[in-house]
Short mmCIF file of C-alpha atoms and ligand atoms in Angstrom, two decimals:
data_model
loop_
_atom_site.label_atom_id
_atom_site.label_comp_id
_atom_site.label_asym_id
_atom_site.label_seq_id
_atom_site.Cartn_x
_atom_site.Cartn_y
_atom_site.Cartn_z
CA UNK A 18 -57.71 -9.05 -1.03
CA UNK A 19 -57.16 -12.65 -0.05
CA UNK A 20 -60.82 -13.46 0.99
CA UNK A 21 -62.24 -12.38 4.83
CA UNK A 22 -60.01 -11.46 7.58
CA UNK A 23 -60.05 -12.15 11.42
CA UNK A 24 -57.17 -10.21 12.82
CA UNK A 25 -55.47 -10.08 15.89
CA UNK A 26 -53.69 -6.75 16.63
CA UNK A 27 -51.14 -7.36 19.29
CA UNK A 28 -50.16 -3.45 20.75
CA UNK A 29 -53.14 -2.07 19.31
CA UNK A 30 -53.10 1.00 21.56
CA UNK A 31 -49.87 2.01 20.04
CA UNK A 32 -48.54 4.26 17.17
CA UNK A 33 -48.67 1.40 14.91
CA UNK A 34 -51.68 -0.73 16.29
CA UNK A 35 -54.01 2.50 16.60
CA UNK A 36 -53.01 3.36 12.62
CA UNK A 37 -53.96 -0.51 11.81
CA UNK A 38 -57.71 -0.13 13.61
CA UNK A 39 -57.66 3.39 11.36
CA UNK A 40 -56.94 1.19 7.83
CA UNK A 41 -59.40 -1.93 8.94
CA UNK A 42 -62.23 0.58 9.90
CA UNK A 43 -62.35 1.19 6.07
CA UNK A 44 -63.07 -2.70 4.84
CA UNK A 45 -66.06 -4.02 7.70
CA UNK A 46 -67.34 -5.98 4.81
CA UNK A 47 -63.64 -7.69 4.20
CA UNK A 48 -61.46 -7.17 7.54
CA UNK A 49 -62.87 -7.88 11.15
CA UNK A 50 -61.22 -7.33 14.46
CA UNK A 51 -60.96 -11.12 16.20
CA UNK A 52 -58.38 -9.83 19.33
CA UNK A 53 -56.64 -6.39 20.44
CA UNK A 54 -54.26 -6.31 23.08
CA UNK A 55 -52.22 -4.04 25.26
CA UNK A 56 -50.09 -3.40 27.96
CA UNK A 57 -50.81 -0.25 29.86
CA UNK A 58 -54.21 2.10 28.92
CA UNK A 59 -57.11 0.10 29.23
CA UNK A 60 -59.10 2.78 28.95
CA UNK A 61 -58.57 3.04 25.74
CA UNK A 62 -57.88 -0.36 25.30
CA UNK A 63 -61.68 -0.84 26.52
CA UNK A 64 -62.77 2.25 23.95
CA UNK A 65 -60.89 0.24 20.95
CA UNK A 66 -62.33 -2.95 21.84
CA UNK A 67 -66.14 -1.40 21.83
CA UNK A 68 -65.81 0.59 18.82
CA UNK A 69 -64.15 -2.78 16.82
CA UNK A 70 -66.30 -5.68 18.21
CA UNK A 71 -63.31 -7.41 19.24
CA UNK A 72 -63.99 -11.02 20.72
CA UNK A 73 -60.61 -11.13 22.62
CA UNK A 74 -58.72 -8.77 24.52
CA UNK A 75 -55.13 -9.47 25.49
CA UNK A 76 -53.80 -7.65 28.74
CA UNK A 77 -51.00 -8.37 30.97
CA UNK A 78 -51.92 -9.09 34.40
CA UNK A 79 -54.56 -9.45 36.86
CA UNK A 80 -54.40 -5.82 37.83
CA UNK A 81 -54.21 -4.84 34.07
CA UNK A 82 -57.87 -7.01 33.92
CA UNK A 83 -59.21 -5.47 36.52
CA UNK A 84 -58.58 -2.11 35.07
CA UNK A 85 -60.03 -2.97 31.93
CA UNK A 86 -63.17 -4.06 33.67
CA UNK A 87 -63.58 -1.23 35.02
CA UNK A 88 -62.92 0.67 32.19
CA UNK A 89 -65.88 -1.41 30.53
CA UNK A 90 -68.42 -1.46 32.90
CA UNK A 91 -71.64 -0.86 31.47
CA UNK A 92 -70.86 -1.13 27.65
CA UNK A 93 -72.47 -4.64 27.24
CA UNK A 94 -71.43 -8.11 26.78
CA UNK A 95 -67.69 -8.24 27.26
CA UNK A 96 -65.10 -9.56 25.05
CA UNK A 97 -63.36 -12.57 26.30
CA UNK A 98 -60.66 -11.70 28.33
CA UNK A 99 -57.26 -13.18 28.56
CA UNK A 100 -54.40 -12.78 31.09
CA UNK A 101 -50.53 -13.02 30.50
CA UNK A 102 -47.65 -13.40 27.95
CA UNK A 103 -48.63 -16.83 27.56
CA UNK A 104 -52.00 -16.01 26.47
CA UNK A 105 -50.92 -13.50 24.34
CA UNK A 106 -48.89 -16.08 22.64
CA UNK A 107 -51.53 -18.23 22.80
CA UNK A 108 -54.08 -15.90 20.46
CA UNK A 109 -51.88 -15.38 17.85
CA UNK A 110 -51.70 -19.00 17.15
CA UNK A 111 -55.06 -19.37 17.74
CA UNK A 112 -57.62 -20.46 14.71
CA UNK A 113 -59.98 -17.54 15.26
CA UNK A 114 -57.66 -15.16 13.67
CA UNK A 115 -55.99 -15.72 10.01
CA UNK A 116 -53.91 -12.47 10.53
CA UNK A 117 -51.53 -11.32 13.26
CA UNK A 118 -50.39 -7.52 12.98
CA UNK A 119 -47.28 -7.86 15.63
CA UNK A 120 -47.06 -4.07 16.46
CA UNK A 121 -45.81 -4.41 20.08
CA UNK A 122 -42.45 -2.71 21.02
CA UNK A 123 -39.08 -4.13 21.66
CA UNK A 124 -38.20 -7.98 22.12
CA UNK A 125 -41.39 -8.15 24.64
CA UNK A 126 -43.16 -8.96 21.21
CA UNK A 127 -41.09 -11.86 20.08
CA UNK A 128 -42.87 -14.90 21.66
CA UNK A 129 -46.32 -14.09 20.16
CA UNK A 130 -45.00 -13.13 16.80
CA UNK A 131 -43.32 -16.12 16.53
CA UNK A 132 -46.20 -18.32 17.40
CA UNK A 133 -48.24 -16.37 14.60
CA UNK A 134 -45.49 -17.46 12.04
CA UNK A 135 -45.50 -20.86 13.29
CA UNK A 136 -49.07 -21.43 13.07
CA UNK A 137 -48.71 -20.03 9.54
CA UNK A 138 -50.94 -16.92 9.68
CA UNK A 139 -50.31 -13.81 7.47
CA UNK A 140 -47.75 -12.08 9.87
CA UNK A 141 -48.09 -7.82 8.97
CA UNK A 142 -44.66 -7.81 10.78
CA UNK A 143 -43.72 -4.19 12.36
CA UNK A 144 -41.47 -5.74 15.62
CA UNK A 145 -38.43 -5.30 14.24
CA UNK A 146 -37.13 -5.93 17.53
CA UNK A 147 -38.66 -9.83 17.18
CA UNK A 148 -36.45 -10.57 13.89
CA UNK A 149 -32.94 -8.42 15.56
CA UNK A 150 -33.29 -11.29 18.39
CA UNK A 151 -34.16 -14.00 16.60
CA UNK A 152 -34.37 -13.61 12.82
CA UNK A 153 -33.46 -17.34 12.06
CA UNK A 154 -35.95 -18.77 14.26
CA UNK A 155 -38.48 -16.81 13.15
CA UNK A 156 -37.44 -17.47 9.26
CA UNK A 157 -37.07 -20.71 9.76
CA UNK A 158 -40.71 -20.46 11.70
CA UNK A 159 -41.92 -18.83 8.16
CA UNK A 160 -40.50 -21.43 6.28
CA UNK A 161 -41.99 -24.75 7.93
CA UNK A 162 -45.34 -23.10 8.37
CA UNK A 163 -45.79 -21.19 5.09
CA UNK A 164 -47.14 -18.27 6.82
CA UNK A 165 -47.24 -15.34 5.38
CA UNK A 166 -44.29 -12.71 5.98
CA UNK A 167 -45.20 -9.39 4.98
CA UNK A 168 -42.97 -6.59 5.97
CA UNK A 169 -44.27 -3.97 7.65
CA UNK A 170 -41.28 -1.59 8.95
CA UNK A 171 -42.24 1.33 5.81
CA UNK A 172 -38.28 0.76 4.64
CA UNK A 173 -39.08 -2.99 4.25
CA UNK A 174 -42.27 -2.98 3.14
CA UNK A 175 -40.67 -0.42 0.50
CA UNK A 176 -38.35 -2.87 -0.78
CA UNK A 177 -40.56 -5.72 -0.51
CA UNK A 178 -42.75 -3.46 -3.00
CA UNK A 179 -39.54 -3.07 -5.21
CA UNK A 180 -38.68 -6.40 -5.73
CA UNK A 181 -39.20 -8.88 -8.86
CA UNK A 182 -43.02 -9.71 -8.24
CA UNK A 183 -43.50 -7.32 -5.92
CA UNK A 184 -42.04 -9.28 -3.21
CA UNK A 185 -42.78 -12.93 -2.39
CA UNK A 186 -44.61 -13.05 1.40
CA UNK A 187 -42.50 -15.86 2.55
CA UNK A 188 -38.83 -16.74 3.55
CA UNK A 189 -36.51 -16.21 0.87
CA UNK A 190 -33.10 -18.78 0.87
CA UNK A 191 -31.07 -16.02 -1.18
CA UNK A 192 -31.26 -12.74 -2.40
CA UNK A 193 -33.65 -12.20 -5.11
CA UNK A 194 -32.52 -12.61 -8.64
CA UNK A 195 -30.48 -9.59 -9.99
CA UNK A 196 -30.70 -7.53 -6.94
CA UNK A 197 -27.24 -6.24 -6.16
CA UNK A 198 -27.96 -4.16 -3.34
CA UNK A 199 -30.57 -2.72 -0.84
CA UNK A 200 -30.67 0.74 -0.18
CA UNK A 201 -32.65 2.17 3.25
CA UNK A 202 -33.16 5.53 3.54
CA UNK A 203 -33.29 7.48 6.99
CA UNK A 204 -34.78 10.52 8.10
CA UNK A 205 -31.42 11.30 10.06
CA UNK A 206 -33.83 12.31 12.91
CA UNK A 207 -33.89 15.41 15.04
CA UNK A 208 -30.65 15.65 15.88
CA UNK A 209 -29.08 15.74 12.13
CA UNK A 210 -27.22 19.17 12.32
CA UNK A 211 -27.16 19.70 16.14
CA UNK A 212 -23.85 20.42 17.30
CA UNK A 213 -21.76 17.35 18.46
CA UNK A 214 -20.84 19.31 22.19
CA UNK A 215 -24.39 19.86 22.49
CA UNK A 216 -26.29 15.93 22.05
CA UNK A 217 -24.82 15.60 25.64
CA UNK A 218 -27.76 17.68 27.12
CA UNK A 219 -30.96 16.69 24.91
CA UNK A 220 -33.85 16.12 26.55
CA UNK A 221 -36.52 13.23 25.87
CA UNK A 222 -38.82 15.88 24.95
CA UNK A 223 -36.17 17.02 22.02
CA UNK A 224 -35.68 13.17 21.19
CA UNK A 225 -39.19 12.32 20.32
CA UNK A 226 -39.54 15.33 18.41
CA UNK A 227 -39.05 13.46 15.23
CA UNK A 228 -39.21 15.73 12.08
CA UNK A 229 -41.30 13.64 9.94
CA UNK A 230 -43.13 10.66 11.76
CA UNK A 231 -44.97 10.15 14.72
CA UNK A 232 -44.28 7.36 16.20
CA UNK A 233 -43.71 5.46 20.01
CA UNK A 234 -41.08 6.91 22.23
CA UNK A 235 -38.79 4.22 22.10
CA UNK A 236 -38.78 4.10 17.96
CA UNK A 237 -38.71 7.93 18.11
CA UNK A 238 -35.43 8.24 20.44
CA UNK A 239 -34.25 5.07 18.26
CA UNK A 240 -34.87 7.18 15.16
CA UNK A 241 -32.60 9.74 16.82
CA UNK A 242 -29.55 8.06 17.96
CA UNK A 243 -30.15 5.45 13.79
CA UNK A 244 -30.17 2.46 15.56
CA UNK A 245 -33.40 2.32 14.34
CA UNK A 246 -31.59 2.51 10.93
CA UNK A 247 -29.44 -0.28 12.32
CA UNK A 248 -31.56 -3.04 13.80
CA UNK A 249 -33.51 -2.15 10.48
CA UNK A 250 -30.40 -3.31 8.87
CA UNK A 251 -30.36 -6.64 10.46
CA UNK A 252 -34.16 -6.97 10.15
CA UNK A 253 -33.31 -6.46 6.10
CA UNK A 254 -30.97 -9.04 5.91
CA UNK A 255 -32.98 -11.54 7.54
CA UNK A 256 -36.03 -10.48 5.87
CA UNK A 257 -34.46 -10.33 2.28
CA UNK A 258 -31.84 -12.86 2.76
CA UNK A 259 -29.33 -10.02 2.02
CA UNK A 260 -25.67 -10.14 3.30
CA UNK A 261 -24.34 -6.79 5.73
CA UNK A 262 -22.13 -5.64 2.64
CA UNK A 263 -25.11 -5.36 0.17
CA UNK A 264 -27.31 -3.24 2.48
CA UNK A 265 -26.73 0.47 2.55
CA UNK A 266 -28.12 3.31 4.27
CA UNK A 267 -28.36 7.10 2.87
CA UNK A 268 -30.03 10.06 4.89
CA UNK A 269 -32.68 11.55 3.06
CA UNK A 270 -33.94 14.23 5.33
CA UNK A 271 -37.94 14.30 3.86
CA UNK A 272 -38.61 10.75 4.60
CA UNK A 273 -40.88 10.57 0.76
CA UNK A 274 -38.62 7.80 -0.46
CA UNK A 275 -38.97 4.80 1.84
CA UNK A 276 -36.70 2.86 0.61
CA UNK A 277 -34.86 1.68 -2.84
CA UNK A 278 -33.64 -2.03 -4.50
CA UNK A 279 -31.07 -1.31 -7.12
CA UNK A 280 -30.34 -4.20 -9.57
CA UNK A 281 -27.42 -5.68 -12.05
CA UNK A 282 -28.54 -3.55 -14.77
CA UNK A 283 -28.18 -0.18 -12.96
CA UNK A 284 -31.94 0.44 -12.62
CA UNK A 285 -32.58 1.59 -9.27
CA UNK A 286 -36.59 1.09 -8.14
CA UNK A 287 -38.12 3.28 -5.07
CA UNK A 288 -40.77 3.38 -3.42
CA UNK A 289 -42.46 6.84 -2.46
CA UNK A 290 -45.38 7.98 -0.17
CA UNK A 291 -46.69 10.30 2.57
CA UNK A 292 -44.77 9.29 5.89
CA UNK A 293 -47.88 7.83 7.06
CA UNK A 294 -47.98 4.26 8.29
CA UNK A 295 -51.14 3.49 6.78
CA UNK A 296 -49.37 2.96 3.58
CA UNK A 297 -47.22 0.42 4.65
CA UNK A 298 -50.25 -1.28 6.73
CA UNK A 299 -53.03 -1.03 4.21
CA UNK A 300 -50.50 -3.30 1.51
CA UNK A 301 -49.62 -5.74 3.99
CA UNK A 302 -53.62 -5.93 4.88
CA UNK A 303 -54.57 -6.17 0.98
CA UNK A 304 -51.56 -7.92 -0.25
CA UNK A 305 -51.56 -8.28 -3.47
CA UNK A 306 -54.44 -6.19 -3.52
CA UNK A 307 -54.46 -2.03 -3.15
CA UNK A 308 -56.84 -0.82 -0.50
CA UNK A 309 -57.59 2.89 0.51
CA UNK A 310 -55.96 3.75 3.39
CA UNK A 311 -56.80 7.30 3.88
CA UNK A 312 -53.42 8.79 3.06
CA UNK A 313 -53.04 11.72 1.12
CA UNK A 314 -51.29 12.30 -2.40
CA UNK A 315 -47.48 13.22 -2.71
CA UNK A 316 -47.64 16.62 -3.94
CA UNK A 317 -43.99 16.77 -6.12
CA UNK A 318 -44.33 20.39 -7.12
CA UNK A 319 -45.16 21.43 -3.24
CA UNK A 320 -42.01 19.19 -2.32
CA UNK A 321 -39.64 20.43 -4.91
CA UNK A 322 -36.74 18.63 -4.12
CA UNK A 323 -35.07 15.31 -2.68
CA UNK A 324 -32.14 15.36 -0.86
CA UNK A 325 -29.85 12.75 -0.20
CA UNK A 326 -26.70 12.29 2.22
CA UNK A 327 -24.15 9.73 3.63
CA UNK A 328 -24.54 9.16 7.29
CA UNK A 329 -22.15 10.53 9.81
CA UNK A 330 -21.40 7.60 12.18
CA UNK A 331 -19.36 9.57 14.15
CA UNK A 332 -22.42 11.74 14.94
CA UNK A 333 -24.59 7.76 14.68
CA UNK A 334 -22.10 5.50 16.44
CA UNK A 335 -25.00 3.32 17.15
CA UNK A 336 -25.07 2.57 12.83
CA UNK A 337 -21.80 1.52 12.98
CA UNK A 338 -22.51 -0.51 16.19
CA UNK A 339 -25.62 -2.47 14.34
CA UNK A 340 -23.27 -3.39 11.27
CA UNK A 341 -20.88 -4.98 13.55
CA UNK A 342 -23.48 -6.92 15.58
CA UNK A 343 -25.11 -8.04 12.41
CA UNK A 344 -21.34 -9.29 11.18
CA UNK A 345 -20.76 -10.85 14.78
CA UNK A 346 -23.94 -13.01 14.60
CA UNK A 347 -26.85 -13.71 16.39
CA UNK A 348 -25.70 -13.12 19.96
CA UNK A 349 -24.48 -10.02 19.45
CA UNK A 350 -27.83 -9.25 17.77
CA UNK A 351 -29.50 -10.06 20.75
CA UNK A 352 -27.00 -7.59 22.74
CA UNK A 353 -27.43 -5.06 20.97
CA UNK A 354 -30.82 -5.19 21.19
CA UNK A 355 -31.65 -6.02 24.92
CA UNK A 356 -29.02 -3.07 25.99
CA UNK A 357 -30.54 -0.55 23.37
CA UNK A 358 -33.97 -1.12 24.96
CA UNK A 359 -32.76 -0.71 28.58
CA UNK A 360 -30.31 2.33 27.84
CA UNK A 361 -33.71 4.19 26.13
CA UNK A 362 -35.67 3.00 28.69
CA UNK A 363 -32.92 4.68 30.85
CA UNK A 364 -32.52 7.75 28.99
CA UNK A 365 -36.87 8.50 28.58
CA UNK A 366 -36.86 8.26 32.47
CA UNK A 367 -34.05 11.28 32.69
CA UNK A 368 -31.18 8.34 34.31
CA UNK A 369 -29.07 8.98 31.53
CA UNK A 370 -27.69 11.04 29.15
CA UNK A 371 -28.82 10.72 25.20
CA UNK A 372 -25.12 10.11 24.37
CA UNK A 373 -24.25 7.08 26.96
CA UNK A 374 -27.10 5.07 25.04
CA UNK A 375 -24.24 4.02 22.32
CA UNK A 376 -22.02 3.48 25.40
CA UNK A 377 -24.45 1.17 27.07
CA UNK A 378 -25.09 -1.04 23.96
CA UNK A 379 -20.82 -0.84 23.17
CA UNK A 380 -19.75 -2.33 26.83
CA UNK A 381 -22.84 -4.78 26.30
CA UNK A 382 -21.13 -6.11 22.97
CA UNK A 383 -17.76 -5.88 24.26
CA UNK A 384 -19.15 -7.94 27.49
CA UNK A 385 -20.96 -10.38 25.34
CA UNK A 386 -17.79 -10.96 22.90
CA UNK A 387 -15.60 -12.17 25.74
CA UNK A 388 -18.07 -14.68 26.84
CA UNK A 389 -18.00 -18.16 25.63
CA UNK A 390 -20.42 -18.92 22.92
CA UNK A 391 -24.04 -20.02 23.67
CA UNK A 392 -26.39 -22.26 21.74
CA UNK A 393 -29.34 -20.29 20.65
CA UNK A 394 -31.64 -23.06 18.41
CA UNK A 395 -34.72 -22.01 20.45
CA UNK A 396 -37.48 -18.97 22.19
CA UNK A 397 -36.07 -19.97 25.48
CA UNK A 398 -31.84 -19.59 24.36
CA UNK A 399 -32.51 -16.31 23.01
CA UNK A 400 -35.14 -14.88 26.26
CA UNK A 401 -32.37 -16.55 28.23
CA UNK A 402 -29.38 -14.22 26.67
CA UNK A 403 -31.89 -11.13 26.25
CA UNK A 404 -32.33 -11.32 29.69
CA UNK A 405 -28.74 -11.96 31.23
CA UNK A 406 -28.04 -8.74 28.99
CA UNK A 407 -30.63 -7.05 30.84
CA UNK A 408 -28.84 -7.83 34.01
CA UNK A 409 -25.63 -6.67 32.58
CA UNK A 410 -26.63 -3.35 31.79
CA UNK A 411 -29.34 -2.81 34.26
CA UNK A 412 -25.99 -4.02 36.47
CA UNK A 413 -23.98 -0.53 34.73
CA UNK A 414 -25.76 1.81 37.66
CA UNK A 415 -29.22 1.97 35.08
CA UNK A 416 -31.56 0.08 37.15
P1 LIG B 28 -45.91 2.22 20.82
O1 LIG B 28 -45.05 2.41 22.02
O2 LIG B 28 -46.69 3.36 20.30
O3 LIG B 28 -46.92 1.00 21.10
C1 LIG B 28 -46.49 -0.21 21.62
C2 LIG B 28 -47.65 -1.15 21.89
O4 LIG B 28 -47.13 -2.35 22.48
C3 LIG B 28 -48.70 -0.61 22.86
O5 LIG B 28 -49.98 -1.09 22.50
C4 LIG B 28 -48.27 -1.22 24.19
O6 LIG B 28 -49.35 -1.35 25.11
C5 LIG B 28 -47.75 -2.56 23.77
N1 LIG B 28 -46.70 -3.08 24.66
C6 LIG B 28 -45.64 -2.38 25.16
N2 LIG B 28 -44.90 -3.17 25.96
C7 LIG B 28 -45.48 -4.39 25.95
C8 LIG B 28 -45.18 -5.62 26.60
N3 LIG B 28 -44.13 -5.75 27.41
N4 LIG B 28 -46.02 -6.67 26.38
C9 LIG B 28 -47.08 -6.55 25.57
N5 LIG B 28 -47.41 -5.40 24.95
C10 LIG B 28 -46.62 -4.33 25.13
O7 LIG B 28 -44.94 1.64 19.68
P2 LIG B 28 -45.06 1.83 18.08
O8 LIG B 28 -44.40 3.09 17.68
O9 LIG B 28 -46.45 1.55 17.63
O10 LIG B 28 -44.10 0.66 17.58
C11 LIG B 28 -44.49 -0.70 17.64
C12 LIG B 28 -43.46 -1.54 16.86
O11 LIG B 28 -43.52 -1.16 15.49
C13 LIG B 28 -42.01 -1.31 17.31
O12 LIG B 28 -41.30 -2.50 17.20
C14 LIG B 28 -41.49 -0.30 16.28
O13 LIG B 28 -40.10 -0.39 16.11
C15 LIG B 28 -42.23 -0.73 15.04
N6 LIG B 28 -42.43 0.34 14.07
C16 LIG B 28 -43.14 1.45 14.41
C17 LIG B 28 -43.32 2.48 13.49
C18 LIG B 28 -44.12 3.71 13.83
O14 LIG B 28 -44.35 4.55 12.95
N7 LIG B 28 -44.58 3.89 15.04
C19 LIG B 28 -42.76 2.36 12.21
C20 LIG B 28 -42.04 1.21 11.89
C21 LIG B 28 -41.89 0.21 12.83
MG1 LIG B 29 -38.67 2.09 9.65
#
């Protein structure tokens, strides 16, 4: 492991964030807790911050501070707390921590992310949403800084594991030497062999019922509809410097193979695990290093087989949908991102059906291709176009 750690988890009360505490628990002599933050459940927020030691805690509002107080009262000296995006920016540039995990959801998490990779921390990266809006800004971020990029999305940090080197934790220019293609696998979700008629009436319930991960709602009802599988697409070419055509997706129901590079020569590398994000987390935390991370074996003879199929975009629109964004460019991105998280937003509060989320996000690209084109060179272009997307869809009967 790369010396002592200070690390700032940024949605540490979520899927993600609460798997992170579970992998640094296991190092106290090598990893330390500098902040936590969160955006709703300060109780636990308040339990997390005890139990870690945490000198900062991040939350979003006055209220949100005042809840957290509360939730403290009487367990000792408190941890320094700070108010507001801005502040939340603010910590994961600040020189306390060396190491930002970015596990918040959706493009709420861009603006601190990118401040970790411009003040060249190790970024463990699982906002996919962050790179979807604004994956050359936060390259480029990478790039001047020299922070340290390391995937943490398990398909990504799959191929990152399967490349020459095992990866290099920066910005690549081009695709790495002798690659030919990427290959992400998907779980398909829970709605693989439902009937077509019958996606019209699932519930959230059904939605985040994924087979093989648990996860946050939103990633769980993205995991349904694969445009999880699709901004992971856009997060792989920006990640791995890979162009649309030479990243492919293939359903493999079991979720054991995260993920595969195949090269010139025909060899085709994978990487395989539990579906546990501790894997993925406990690399990017020991990188280049192999810590523990309290995930179990792969039993092969107890899984007996594999299984592998093409996706059915008719059944996945929202696949097809990605590719095109990611061929359309960076405002289209951005589209299809903003209207994705206000149609599931939508959809978890039962205001709309499962199968108008791919209409929502196909009228937002349609609305943002007949508009002229817009400069997006910095944080405030793309918040400015995230949010006017907002408006459009919110605007479609959804807010
Ligand atoms: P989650 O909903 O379980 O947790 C989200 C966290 O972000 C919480 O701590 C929440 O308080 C905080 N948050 C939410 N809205 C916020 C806002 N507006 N401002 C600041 N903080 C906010 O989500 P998750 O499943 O842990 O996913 C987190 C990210 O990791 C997502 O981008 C997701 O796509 C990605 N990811 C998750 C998994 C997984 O297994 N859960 C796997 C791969 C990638
Ligand atoms: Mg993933």
């Amino acid at each position: 492991m790369t010396g002592f750690q200070r690390i700032a988890v940024l949605g540490s009360t979520g899927s993600v964030g609460e798997s992170t505490l579970d992998v640094i628990a296991r190092y106290p002599e090598q990893l330390r807790v500098y902040a936590l933050s969160a955006y709703s459940r300060m109780d636990k927020l308040a339990l997390q911050a005890a139990a870690t030691g945490a000198e900062v805690v991040v939350v979003p509002d006055a209220a949100a501070a005042q809840r957290f107080r509360r939730a403290w009262a009487g367990t000792g000296p408190m941890p320094q707390l700070r108010v507001g995006a801005q502040a939340l920016a603010d910590t994961a540039a600040d020189p306390g921590c060396t190491t930002v995990m970015a596990a918040i959801v959706g493009a709420a998490g861009l603006p601190a992310a990118l401040a970790a990779a411009q003040a060249g921390k190790r970024v463990l990266l699982a906002n996919k949403e962050a790179l979807v809006a604004a994956g050359s800004l936060f390259m480029a971020a990478v790039r001047q800084s020299g922070a340290e990029l390391l995937p943490i999305d398990s398909e990504h940090n799959a191929i990152f594991q399967c490349l020459p080197q095992g990866g290099h934790a920066g910005a690549p220019q081009r695709p790495a030497e002798g690659v030919r293609k990427l290959i992400l696998t998907a779980s398909g979700g829970p709605f693989r062999r439902m009937d077509l008629e019958d996606l019209h009436q699932v519930t959230p319930a059904q939605a985040c019922a994924h087979p093989n991960w648990s996860m946050g709602r939103k990633i769980s009802v993205d995991s349904a509809t694969m445009v999880n599988k699709g901004l992971e697409v856009i997060e792989a070419h920006w990640l791995f410097a890979m162009p649309a055509d030479r990243i492919e997706v293939v359903i493999h129901p079991q979720s054991v193979v995260h993920s595969m590079v195949e090269y010139e020569d025909g060899s085709v590398l994978a990487q395989l695990g539990q579906p546990d994000m501790r894997t993925p987390i406990a690399y990017g935390l020991g990188f280049p290093q192999r810590l523990r991370s309290g995930v179990s074996p792969l039993d092969f003879a107890r899984l007996g087989r594999l299984d592998f199929e093409a996706p059915d975009l008719k059944r996945f629109p929202c696949l097809a949908l990605s590719y095109a964004a990611l061929r359309a460019g960076q405002a289209a991105c951005i589209t299809l991102n903003a209207a994705n998280e206000v149609a599931v937003a939508a959809f978890l509060e039962g205001r709309l059906p499962y199968t108008w989320i791919a209409r929502v996000i196909e009228a937002a690209l349609e609305w943002q291709a007949g508009r002229p084109s817009v400069t997006l060179d910095s944080l405030g272009d793309v918040l400015s176009l995230d949010g006017q997307v907002r408006v459009f869809a919110g605007n479609l009967g959804l807010a």
